[in-house]
mmCIF file of C-alpha atoms and ligand atoms in Angstrom:
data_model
loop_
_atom_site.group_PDB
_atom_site.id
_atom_site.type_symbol
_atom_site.label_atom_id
_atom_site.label_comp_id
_atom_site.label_asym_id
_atom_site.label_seq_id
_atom_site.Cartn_x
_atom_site.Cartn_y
_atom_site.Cartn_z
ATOM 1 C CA UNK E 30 23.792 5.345 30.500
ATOM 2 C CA UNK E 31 22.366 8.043 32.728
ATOM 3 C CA UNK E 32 25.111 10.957 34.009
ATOM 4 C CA UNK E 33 24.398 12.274 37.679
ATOM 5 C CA UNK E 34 26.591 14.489 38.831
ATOM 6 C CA UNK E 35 28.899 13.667 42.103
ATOM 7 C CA UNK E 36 29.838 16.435 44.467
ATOM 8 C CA UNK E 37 32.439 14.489 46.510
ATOM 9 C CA UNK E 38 32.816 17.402 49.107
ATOM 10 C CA UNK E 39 35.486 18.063 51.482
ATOM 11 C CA UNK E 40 36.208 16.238 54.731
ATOM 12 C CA UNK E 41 35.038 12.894 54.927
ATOM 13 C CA UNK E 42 32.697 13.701 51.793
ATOM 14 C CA UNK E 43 35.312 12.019 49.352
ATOM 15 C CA UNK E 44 35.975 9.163 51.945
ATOM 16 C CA UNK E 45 32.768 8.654 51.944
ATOM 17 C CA UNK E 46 31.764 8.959 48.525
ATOM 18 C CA UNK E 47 34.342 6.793 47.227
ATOM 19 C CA UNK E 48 32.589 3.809 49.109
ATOM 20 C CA UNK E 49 29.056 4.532 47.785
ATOM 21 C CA UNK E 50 30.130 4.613 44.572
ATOM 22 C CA UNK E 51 31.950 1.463 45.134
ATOM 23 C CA UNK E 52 28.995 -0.308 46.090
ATOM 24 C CA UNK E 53 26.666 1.110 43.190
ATOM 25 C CA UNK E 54 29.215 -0.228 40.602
ATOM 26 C CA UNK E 55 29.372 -3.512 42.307
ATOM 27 C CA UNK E 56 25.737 -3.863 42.454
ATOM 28 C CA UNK E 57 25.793 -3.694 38.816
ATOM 29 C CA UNK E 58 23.849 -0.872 37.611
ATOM 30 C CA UNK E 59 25.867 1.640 35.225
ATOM 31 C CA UNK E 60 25.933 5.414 35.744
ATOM 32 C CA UNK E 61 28.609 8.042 33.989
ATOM 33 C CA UNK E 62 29.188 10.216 37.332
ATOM 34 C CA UNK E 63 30.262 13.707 36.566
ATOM 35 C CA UNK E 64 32.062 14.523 39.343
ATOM 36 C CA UNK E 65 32.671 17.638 40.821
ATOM 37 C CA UNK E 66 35.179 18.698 43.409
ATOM 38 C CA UNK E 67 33.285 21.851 45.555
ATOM 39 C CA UNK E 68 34.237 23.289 49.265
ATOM 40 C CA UNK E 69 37.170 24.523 51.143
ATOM 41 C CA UNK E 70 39.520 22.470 48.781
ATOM 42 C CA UNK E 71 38.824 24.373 45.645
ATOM 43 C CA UNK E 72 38.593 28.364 47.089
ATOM 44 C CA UNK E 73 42.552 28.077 46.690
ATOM 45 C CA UNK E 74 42.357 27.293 42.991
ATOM 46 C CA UNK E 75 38.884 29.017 41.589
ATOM 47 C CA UNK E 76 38.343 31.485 44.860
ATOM 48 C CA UNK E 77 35.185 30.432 45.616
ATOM 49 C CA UNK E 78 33.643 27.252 47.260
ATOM 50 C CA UNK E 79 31.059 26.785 44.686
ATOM 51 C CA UNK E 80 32.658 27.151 41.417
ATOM 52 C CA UNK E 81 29.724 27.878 38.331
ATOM 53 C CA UNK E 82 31.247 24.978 36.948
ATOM 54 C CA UNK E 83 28.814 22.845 39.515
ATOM 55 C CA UNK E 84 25.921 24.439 38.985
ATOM 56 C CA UNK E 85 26.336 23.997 35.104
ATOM 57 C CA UNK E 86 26.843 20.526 35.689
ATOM 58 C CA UNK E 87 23.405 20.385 37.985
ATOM 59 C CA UNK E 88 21.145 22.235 35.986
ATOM 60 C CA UNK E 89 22.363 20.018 32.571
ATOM 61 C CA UNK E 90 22.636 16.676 34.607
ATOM 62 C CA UNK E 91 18.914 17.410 36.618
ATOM 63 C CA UNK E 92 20.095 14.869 39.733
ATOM 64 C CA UNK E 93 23.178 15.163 41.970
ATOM 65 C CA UNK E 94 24.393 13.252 44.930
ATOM 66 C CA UNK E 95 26.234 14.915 47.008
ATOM 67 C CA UNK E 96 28.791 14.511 50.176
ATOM 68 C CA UNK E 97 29.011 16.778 52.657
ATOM 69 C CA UNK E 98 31.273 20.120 52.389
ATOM 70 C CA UNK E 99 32.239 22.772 54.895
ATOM 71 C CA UNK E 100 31.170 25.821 55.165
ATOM 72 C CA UNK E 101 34.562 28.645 55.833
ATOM 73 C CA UNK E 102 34.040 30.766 58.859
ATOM 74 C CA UNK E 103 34.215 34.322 58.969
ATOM 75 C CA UNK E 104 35.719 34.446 55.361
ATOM 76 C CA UNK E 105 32.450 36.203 53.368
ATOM 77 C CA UNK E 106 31.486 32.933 51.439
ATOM 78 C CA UNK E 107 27.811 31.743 51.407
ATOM 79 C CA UNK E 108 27.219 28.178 52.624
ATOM 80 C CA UNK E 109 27.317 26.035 49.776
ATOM 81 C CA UNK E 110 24.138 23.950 50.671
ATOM 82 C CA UNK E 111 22.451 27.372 51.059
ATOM 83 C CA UNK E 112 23.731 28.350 47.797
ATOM 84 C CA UNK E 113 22.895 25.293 45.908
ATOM 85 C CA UNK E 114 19.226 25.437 46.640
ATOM 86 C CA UNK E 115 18.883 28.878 45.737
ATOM 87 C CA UNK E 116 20.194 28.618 42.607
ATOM 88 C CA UNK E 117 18.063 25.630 41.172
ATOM 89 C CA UNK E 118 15.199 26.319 43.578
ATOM 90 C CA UNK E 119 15.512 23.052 45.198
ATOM 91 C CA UNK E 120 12.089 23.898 46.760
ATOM 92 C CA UNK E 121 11.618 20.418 49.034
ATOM 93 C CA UNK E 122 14.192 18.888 51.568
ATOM 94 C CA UNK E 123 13.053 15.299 51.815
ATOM 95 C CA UNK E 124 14.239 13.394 54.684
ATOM 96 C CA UNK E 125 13.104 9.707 55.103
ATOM 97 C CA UNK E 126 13.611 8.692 58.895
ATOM 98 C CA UNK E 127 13.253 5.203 59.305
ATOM 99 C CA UNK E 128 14.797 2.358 61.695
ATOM 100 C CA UNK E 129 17.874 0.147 60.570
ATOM 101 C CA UNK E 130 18.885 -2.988 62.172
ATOM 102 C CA UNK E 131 21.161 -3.045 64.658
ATOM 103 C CA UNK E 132 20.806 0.612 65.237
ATOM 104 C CA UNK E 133 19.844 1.151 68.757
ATOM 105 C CA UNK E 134 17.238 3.847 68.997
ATOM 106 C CA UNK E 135 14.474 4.299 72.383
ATOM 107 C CA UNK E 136 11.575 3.037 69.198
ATOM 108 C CA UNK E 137 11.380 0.398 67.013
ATOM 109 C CA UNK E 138 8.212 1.216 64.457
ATOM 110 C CA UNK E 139 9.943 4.339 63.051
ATOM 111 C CA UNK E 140 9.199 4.673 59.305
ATOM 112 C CA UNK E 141 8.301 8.549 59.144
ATOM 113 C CA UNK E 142 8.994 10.935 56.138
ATOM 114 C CA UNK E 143 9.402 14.651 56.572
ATOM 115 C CA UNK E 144 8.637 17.086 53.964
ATOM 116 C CA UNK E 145 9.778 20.389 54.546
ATOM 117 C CA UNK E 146 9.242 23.566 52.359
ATOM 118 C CA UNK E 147 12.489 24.714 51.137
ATOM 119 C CA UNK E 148 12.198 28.470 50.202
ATOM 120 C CA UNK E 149 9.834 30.995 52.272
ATOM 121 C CA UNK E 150 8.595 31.271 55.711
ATOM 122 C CA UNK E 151 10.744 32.849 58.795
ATOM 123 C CA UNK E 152 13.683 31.846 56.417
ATOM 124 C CA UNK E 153 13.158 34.482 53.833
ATOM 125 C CA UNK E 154 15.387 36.279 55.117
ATOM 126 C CA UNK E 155 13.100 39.979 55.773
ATOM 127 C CA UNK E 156 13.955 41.032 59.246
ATOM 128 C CA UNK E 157 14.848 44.661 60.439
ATOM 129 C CA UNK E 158 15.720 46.381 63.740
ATOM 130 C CA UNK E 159 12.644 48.683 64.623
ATOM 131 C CA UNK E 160 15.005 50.035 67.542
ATOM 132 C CA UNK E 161 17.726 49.549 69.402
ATOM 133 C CA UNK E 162 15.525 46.959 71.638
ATOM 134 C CA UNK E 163 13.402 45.699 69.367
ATOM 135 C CA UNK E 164 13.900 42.969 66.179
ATOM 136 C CA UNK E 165 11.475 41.844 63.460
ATOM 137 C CA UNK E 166 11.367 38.979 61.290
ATOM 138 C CA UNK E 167 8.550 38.322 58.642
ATOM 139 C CA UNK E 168 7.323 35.285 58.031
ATOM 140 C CA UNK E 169 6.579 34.536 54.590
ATOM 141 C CA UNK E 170 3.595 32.190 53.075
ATOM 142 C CA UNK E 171 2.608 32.058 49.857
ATOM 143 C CA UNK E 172 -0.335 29.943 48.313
ATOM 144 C CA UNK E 173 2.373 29.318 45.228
ATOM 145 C CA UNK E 174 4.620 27.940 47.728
ATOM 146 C CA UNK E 175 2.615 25.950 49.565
ATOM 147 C CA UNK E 176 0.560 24.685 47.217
ATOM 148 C CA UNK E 177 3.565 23.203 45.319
ATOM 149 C CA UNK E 178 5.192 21.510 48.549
ATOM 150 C CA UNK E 179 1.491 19.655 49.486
ATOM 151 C CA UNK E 180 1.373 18.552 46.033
ATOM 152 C CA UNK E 181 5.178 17.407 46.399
ATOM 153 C CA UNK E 182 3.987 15.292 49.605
ATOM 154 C CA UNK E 183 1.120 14.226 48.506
ATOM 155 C CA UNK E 184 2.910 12.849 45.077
ATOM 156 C CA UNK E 185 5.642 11.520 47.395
ATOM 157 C CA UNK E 186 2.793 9.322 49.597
ATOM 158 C CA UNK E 187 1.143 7.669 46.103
ATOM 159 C CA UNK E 188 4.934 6.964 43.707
ATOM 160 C CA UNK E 189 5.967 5.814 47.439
ATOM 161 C CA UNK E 190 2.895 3.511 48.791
ATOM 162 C CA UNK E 191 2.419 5.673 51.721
ATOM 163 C CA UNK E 192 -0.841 5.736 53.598
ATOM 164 C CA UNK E 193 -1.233 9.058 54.862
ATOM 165 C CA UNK E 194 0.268 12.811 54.777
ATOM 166 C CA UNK E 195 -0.602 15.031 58.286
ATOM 167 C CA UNK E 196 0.155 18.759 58.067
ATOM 168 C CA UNK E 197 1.985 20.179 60.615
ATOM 169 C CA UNK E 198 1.290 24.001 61.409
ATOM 170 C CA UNK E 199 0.196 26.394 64.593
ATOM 171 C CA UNK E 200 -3.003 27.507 62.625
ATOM 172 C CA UNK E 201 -4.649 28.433 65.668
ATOM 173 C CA UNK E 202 -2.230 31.124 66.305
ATOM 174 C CA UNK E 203 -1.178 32.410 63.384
ATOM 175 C CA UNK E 204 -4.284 32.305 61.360
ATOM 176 C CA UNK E 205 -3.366 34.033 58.458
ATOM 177 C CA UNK E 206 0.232 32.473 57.521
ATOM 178 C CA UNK E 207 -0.367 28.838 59.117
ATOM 179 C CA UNK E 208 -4.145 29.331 58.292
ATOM 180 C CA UNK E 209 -3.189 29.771 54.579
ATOM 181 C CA UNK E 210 -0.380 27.128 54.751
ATOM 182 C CA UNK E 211 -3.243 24.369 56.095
ATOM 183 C CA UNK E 212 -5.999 25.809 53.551
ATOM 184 C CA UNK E 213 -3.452 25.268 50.314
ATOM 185 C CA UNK E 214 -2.908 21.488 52.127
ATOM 186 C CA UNK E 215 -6.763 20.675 52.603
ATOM 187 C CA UNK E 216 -7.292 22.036 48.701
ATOM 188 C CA UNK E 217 -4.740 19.989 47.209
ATOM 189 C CA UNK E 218 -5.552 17.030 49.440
ATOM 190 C CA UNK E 219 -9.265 17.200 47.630
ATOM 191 C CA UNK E 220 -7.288 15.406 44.404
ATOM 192 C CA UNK E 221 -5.944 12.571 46.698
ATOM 193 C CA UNK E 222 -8.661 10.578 47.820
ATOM 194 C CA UNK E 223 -6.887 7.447 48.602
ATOM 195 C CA UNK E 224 -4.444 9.382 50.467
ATOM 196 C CA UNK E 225 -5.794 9.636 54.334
ATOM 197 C CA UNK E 226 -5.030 13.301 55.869
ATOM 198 C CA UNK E 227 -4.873 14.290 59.323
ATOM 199 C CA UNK E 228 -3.702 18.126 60.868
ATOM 200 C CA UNK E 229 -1.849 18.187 63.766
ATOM 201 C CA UNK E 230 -0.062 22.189 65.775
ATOM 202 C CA UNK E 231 3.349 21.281 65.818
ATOM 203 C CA UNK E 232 4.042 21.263 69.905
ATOM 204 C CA UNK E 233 1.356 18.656 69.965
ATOM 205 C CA UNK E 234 3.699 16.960 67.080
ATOM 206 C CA UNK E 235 6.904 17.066 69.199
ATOM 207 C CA UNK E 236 5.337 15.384 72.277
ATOM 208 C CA UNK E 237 3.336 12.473 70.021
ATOM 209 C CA UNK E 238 6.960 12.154 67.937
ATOM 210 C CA UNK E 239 8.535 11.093 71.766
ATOM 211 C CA UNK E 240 6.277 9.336 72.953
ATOM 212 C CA UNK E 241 4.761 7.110 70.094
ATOM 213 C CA UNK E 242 6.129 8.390 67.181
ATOM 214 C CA UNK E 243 5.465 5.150 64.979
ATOM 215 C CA UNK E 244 1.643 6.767 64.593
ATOM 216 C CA UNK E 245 2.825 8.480 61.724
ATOM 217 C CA UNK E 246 3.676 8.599 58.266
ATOM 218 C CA UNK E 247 4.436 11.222 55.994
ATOM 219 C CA UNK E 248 4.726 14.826 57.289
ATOM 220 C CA UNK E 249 4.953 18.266 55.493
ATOM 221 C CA UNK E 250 5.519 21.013 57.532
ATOM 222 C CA UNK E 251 6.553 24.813 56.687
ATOM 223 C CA UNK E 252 9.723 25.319 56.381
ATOM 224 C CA UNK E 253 10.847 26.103 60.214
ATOM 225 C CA UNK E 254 8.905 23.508 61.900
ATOM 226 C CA UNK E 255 10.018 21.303 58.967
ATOM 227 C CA UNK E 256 13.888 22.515 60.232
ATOM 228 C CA UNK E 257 13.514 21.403 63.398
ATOM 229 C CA UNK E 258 11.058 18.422 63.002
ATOM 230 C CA UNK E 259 13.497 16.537 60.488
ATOM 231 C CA UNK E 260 16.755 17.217 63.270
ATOM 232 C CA UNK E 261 14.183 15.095 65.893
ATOM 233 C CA UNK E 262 13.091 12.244 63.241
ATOM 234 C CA UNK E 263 17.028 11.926 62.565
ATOM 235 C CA UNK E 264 17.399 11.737 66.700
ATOM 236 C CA UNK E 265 14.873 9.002 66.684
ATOM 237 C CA UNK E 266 16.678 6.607 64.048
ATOM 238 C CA UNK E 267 19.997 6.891 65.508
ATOM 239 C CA UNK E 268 21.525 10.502 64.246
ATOM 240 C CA UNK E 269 23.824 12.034 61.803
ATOM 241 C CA UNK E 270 25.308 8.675 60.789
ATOM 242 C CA UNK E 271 22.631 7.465 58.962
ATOM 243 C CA UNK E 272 20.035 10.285 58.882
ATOM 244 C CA UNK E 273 19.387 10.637 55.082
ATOM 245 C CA UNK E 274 18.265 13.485 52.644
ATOM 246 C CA UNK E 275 17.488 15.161 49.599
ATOM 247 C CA UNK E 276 16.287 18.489 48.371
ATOM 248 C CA UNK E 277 14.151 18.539 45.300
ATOM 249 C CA UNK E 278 12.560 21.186 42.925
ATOM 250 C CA UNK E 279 10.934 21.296 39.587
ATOM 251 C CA UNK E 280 13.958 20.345 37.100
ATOM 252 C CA UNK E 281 16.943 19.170 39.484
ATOM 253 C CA UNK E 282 17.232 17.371 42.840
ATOM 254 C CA UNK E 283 20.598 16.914 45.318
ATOM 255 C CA UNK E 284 20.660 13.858 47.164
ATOM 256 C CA UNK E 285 22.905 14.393 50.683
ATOM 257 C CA UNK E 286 23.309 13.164 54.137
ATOM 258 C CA UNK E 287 22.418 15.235 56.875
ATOM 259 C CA UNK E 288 25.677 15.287 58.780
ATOM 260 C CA UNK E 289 28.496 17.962 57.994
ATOM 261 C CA UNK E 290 31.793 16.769 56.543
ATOM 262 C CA UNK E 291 33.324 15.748 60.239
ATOM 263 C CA UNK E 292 36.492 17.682 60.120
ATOM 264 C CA UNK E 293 37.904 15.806 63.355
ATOM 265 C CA UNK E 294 37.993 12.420 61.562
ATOM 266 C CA UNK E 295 38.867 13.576 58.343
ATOM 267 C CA UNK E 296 41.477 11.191 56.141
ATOM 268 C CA UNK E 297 41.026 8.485 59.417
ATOM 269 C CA UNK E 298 38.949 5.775 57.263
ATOM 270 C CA UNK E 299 36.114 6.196 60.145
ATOM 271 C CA UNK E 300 33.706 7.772 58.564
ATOM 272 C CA UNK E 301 30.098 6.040 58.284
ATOM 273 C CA UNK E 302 28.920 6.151 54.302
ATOM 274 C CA UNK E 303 25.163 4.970 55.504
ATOM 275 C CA UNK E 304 23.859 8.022 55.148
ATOM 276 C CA UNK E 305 25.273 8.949 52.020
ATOM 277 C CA UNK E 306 24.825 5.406 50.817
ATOM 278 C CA UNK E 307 20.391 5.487 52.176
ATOM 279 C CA UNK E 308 20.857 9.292 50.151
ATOM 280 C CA UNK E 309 22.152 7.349 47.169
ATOM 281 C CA UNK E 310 18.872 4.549 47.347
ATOM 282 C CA UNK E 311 16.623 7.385 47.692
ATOM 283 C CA UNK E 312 18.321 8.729 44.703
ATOM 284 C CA UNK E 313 17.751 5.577 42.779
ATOM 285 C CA UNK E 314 14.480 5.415 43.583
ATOM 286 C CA UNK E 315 13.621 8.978 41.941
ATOM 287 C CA UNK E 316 15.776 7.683 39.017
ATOM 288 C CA UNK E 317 13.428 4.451 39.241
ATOM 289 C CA UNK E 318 15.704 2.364 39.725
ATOM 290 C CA UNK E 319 13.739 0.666 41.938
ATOM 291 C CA UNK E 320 15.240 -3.120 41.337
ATOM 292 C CA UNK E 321 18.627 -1.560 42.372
ATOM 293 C CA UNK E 322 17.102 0.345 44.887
ATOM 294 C CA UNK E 323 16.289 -2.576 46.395
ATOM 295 C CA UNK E 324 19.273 -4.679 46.125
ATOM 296 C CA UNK E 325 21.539 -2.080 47.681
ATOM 297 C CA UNK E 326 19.166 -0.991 50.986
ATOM 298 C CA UNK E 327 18.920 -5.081 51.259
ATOM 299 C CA UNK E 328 22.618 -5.480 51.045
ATOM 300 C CA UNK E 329 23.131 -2.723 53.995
ATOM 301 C CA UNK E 330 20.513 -3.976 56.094
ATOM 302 C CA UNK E 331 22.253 -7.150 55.852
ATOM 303 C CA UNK E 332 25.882 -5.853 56.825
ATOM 304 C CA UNK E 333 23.860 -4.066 59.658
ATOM 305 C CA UNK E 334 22.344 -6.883 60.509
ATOM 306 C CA UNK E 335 25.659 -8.848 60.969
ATOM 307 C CA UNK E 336 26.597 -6.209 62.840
ATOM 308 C CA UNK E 337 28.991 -4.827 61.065
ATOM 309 C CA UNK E 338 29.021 -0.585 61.657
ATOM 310 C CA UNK E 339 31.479 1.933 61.980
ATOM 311 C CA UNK E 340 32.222 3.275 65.423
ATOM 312 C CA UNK E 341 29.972 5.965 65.567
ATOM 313 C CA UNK E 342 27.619 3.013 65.652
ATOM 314 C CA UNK E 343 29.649 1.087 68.532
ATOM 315 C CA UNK E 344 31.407 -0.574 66.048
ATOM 316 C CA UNK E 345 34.862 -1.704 64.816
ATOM 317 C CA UNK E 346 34.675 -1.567 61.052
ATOM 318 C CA UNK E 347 36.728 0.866 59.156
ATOM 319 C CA UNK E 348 34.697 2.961 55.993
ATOM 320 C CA UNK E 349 36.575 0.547 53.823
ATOM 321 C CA UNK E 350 35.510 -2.644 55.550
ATOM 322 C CA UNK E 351 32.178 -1.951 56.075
ATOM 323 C CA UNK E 352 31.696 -0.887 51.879
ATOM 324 C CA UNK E 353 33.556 -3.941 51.347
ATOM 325 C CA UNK E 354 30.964 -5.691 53.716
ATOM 326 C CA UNK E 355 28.453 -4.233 51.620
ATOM 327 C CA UNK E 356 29.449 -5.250 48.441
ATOM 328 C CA UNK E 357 29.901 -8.832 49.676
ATOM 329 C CA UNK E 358 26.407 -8.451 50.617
ATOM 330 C CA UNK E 359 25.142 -7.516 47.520
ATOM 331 C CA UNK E 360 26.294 -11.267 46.065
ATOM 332 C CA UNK E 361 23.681 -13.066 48.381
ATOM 333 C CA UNK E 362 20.259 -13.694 46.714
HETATM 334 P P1 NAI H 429 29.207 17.317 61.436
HETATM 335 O O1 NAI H 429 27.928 16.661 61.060
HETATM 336 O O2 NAI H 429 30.245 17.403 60.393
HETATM 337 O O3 NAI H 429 29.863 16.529 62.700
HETATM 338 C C1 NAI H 429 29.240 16.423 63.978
HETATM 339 C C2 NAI H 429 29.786 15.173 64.703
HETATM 340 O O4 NAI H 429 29.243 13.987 64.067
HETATM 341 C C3 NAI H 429 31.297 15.032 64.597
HETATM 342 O O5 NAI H 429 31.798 14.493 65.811
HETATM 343 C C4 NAI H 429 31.514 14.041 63.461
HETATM 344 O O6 NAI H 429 32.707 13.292 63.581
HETATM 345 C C5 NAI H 429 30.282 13.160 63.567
HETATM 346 N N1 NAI H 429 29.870 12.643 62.242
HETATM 347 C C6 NAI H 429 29.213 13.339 61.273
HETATM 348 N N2 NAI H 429 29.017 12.569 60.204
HETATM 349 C C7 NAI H 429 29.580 11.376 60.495
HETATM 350 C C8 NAI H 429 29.712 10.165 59.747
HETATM 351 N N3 NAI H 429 29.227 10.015 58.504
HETATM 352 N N4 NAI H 429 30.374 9.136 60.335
HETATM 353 C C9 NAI H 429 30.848 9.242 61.591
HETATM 354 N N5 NAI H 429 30.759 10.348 62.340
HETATM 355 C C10 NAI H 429 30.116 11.415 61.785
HETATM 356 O O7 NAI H 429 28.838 18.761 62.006
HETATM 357 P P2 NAI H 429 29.783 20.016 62.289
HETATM 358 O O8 NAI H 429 31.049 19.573 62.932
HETATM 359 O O9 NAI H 429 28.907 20.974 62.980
HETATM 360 O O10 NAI H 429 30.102 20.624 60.853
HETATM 361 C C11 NAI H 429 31.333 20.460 60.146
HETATM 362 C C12 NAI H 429 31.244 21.215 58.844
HETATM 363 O O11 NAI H 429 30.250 20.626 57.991
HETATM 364 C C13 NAI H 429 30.872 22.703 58.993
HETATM 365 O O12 NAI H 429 31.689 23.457 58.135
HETATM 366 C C14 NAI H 429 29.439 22.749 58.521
HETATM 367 O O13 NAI H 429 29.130 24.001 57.970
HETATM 368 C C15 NAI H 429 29.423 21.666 57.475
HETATM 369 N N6 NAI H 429 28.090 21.106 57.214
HETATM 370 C C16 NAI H 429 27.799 20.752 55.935
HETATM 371 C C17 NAI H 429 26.598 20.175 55.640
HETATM 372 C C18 NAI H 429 26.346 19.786 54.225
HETATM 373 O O14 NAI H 429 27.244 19.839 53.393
HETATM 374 N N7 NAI H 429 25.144 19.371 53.894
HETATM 375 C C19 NAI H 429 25.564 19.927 56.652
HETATM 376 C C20 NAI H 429 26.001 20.272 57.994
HETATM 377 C C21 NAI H 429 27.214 20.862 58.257
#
């Protein structure tokens, strides 16, 4: 039986968690979860919000799913999320934006993926302040870097029977980063052939995405366009209740919703687990699990469907009666 480790957050994260694991015991597929309690809850106890303890558990385990937990403000501690992708140089956030039923959105045809590099650009980090007026931030490309998140997409488009990856840059202004960002994308693009490409600046990007954004398919994008690029896909699917995510490196991955852990309906049994739960089916799929993959995404569609949501959705259902929806679901042929 495979182990993944569960970081059940703080928040709604345990809410939340406790439903999606619900539903991937009742659709019958067996995994040991290690679970690990991380966030606010645990600086009491072990002083920090991300005890070594999960890490450990990570790096031995290779594949975590994980709910949302809060980051303390204004008491000294690094962000967890931050933290965690550091650490096991969880060098691609992968976020899958696609339409569910039932979820009213301005576009049907959404089915976009956005691959964003994880670990250099503006968000190295390197800026300095020439003089009392003036601020500097460097922007950071590296062939290493970029060459491993292309490959990343373009891997992503052929396990995933995607048609086509378009990089996303402003190559025409800044020639050197951008220019070497697009460069390392048409190189590794030479060993996809079956893969189409396409190159689009990112403002041209943001205006297509609003207007007909079901022209494309799989994006990767440095990694502050990619920032800002996956918050709009999310917008066009419906937002933080079911905007899905992961971020992936070499040896590990962390599968996590987008959304934060929703302090002001914390312990109210309101919480929406579709995002966790689409996190989890992403997760399965990497595992290939693809059969239960299946079955689970089919059962929530269904439950959608029905509509049956939780009230961030303009529903009534509680986080407990829509799992239990779900699991009902997963009976039906
Ligand atoms: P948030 O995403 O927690 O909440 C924003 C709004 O969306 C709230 O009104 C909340 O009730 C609602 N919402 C979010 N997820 C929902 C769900 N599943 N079902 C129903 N409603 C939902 O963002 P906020 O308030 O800015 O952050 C709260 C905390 O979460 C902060 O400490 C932040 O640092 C942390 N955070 C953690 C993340 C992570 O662990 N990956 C990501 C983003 C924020």
């Amino acid at each position: 039986m495979r182990t993944v480790t569960l970081i059940n957050g703080d928040g709604i994260g345990p809410e939340i968690s406790d439903a999606v694991v619900k539903i991937i015991e009742a659709s019958g597929l067996k995994i040991h979860w290690d679970v690990q309690t991380a966030g606010e809850d645990v600086i009491s106890q072990e002083g920090v919000p991300l005890p070594e303890r999960v890490l450990n558990s990570v790096k031995k385990n290779k594949i975590a799913l994980k709910a949302p937990v809060t980051t303390p403000i204004g008491k000294g501690f690094r962000s967890v999320n931050v933290q965690l992708r550091k650490e096991l140089d969880l060098y691609a956030n992968l976020r899958p934006c696609k339409n569910l039923p039932n979820v009213k959105t301005r576009f049907d045809n959404v089915d976009i993926v956005v691959i964003r590099e994880n670990t250099e650009d503006l968000y190295a980090g390197i800026e300095r302040q020439v003089d009392a007026d003036t601020a500097e931030s460097i922007k950071i490309i590296t062939r290493k870097a970029s060459e491993r998140i292309c490959k990343f997409a373009f891997d992503y488009a052929v396990n995933n029977k995607r048609r086509e990856v378009c990089v996303v840059t402003k190559a025409n202004i800044m020639k050197l980063s951008d220019g070497l960002f697009l460069d390392c994308f048409r190189r590794v693009a030479q060993d996809y052939p079956k893969i189409n490409t396409r190159e689009i600046l990112v403002d041209n990007l943001c205006m297509q995405l609003v207007q007909k954004p079901e022209q494309f398919d799989v994006l990767v994008l440095p990694n502050l366009y990619g920032d800002i690029v996956s918050d709009l896909c999310a917008g066009l699917i419906g937002g933080l209740g079911v905007a899905q995510g992961a971020n992936i490196g070499l040896d590990c991955a962390v599968f996590e919703p987008v959304h934060g852990s929703a302090p002001d309906i914390k312990g109210q049994n309101k919480a929406n687990p579709t995002a966790l739960l689409l996190s989890a089916v992403e997760m399965l799929r990497y595992m290939k699990e693809f059969e239960y993959a299946e079955k689970i995404e089919k059962a929530l569609f269904r439950t959608l469907s029905a509509g049956i949501c939780t009230a961030d959705l303009g529903g009534s259902a509680s986080t407990t009666e829509f799992r239990d929806a779900v699991i009902l679901n997963l009976q039906q042929p």
